Tab-separated table of C-alpha atoms in Angstrom:
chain	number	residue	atom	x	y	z
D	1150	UNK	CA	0.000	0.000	0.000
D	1151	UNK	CA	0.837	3.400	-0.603
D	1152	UNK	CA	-0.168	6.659	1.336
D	1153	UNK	CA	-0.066	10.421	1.771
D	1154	UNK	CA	-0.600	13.143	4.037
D	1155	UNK	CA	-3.439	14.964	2.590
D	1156	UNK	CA	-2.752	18.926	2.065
D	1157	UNK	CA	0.914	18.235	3.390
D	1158	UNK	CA	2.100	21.259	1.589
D	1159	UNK	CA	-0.845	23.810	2.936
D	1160	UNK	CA	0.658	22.602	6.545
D	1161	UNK	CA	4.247	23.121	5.615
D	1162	UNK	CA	3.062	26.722	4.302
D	1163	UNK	CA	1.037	27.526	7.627
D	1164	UNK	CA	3.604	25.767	10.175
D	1165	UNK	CA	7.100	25.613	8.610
D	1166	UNK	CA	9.482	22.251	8.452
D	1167	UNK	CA	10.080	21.953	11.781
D	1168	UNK	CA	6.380	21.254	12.613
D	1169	UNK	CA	6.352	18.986	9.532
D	1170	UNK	CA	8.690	16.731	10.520
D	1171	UNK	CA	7.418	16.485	13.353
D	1172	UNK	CA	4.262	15.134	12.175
D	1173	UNK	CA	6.015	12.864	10.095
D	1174	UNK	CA	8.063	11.505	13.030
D	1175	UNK	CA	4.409	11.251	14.698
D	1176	UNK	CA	2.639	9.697	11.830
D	1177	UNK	CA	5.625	7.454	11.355
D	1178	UNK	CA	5.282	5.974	15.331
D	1179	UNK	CA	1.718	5.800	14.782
D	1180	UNK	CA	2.217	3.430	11.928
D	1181	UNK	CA	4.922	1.292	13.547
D	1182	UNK	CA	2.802	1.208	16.765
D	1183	UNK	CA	-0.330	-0.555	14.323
D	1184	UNK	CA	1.505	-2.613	11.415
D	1185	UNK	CA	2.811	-6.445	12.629
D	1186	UNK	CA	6.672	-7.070	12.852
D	1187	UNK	CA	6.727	-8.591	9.690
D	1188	UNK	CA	5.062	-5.869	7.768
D	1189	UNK	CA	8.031	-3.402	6.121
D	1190	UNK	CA	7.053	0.258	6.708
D	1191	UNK	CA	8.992	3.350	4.694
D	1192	UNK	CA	9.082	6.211	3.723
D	1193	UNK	CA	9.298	6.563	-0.195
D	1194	UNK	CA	9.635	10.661	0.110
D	1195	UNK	CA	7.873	13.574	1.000
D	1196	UNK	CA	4.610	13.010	3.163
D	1197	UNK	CA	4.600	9.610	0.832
D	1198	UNK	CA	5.184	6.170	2.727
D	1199	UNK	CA	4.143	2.360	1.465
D	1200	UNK	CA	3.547	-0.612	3.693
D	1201	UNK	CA	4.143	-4.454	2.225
D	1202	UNK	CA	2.446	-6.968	4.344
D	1203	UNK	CA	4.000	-10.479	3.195
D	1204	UNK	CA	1.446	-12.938	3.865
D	1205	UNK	CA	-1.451	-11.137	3.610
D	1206	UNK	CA	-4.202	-10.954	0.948
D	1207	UNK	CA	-5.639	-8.105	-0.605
D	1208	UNK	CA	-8.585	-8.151	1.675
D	1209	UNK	CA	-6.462	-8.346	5.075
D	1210	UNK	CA	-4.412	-5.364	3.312
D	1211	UNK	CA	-7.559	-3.123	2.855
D	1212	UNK	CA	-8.567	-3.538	6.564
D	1213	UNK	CA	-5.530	-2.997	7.476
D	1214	UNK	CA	-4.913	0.116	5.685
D	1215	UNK	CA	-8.464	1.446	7.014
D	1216	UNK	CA	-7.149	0.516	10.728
D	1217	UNK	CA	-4.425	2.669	9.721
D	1218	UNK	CA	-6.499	5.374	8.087
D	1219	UNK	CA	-8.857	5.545	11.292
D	1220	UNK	CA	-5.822	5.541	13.447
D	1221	UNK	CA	-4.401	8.683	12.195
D	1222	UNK	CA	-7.666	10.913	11.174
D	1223	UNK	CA	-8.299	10.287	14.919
D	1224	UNK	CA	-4.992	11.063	16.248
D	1225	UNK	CA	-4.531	14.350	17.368
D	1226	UNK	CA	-1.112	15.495	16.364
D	1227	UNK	CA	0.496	18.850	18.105
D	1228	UNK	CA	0.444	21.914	16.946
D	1229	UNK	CA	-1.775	20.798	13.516
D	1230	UNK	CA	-4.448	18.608	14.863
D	1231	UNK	CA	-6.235	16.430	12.735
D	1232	UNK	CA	-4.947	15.237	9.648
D	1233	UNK	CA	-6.284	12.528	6.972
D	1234	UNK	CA	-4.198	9.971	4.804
D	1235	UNK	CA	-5.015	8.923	1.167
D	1236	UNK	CA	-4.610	5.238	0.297
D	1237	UNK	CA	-3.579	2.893	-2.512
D	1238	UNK	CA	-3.898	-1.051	-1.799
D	1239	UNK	CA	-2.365	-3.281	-4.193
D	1240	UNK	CA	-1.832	-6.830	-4.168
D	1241	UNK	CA	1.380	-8.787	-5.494
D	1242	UNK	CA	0.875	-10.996	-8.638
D	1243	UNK	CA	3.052	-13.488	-9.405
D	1244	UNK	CA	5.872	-12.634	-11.530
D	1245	UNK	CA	4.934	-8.734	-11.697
D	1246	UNK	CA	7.770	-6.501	-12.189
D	1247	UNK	CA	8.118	-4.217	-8.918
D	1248	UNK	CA	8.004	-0.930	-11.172
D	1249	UNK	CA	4.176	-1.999	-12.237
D	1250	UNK	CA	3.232	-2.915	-8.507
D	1251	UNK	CA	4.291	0.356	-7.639
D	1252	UNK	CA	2.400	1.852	-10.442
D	1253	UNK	CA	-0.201	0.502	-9.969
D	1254	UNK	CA	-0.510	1.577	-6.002
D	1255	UNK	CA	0.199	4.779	-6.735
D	1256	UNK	CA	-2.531	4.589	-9.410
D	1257	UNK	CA	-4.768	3.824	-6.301
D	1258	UNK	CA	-3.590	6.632	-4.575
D	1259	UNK	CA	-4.324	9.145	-7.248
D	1260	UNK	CA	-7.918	7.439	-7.355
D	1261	UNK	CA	-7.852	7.800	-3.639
D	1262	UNK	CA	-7.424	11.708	-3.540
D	1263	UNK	CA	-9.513	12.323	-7.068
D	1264	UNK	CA	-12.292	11.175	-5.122
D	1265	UNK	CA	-11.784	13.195	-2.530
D	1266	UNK	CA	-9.571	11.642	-0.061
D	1267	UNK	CA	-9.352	10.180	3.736
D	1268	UNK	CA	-10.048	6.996	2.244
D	1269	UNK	CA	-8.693	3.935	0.715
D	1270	UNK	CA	-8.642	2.524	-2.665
D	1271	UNK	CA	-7.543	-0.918	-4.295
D	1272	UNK	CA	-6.882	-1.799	-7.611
């Protein structure tokens, strides 16, 4: 899966890096705190992170990313408050090339915020 922080650059504007990366440090221990130790969380740049969850099927990945989605739009994070994540779920088919799994995420994504984000899509 693949996510943002929705209108990350309208807080950067109003707050300045220093209470950005804060958030993302926040947002980042928020993640870690929900995801299973077998589940690879990163940052891919920006307010942009992915999670792969080995073992799981596209269903499990869906709630999981919802879990995570509830998690943070309920969070209260300092100095900005609420925020809201956009999501792309994609599941691993055998023999795909990594460039089209991570296409196709981010393809999710886009969906994700076209539609008027907080929520989570899957392709």
């Amino acid at each position: 899966m693949l996510f943002d922080i929705d209108h990350f650059k309208k807080i950067n504007y109003t707050y300045g890096h220093d209470v950005c990366d804060d958030v993302l440090k926040s947002l980042s221990l928020l993640i870690k705190n929900t995801i299973r130790t077998n589940d690879l969380f990163c940052r891919i740049g920006g307010e942009e992170f992915a999670v792969i969850t080995p073992h799981t099927d596209l269903i499990g990945a869906i709630d999981l990313a919802e879990k995570i989605r509830l998690i943070v739009q309920n969070n209260l994070f300092e100095t900005v408050g609420h925020l809201s994540i956009s999501m792309g779920v994609v599941q691993y088919e055998h023999c795909q090339k990594k460039e089209t799994l991570y296409k196709n995420a981010d393809n999710a994504l886009y969906k994700a915020k076209k539609q008027g984000r907080n929520r989570v899509i899957s392709e």
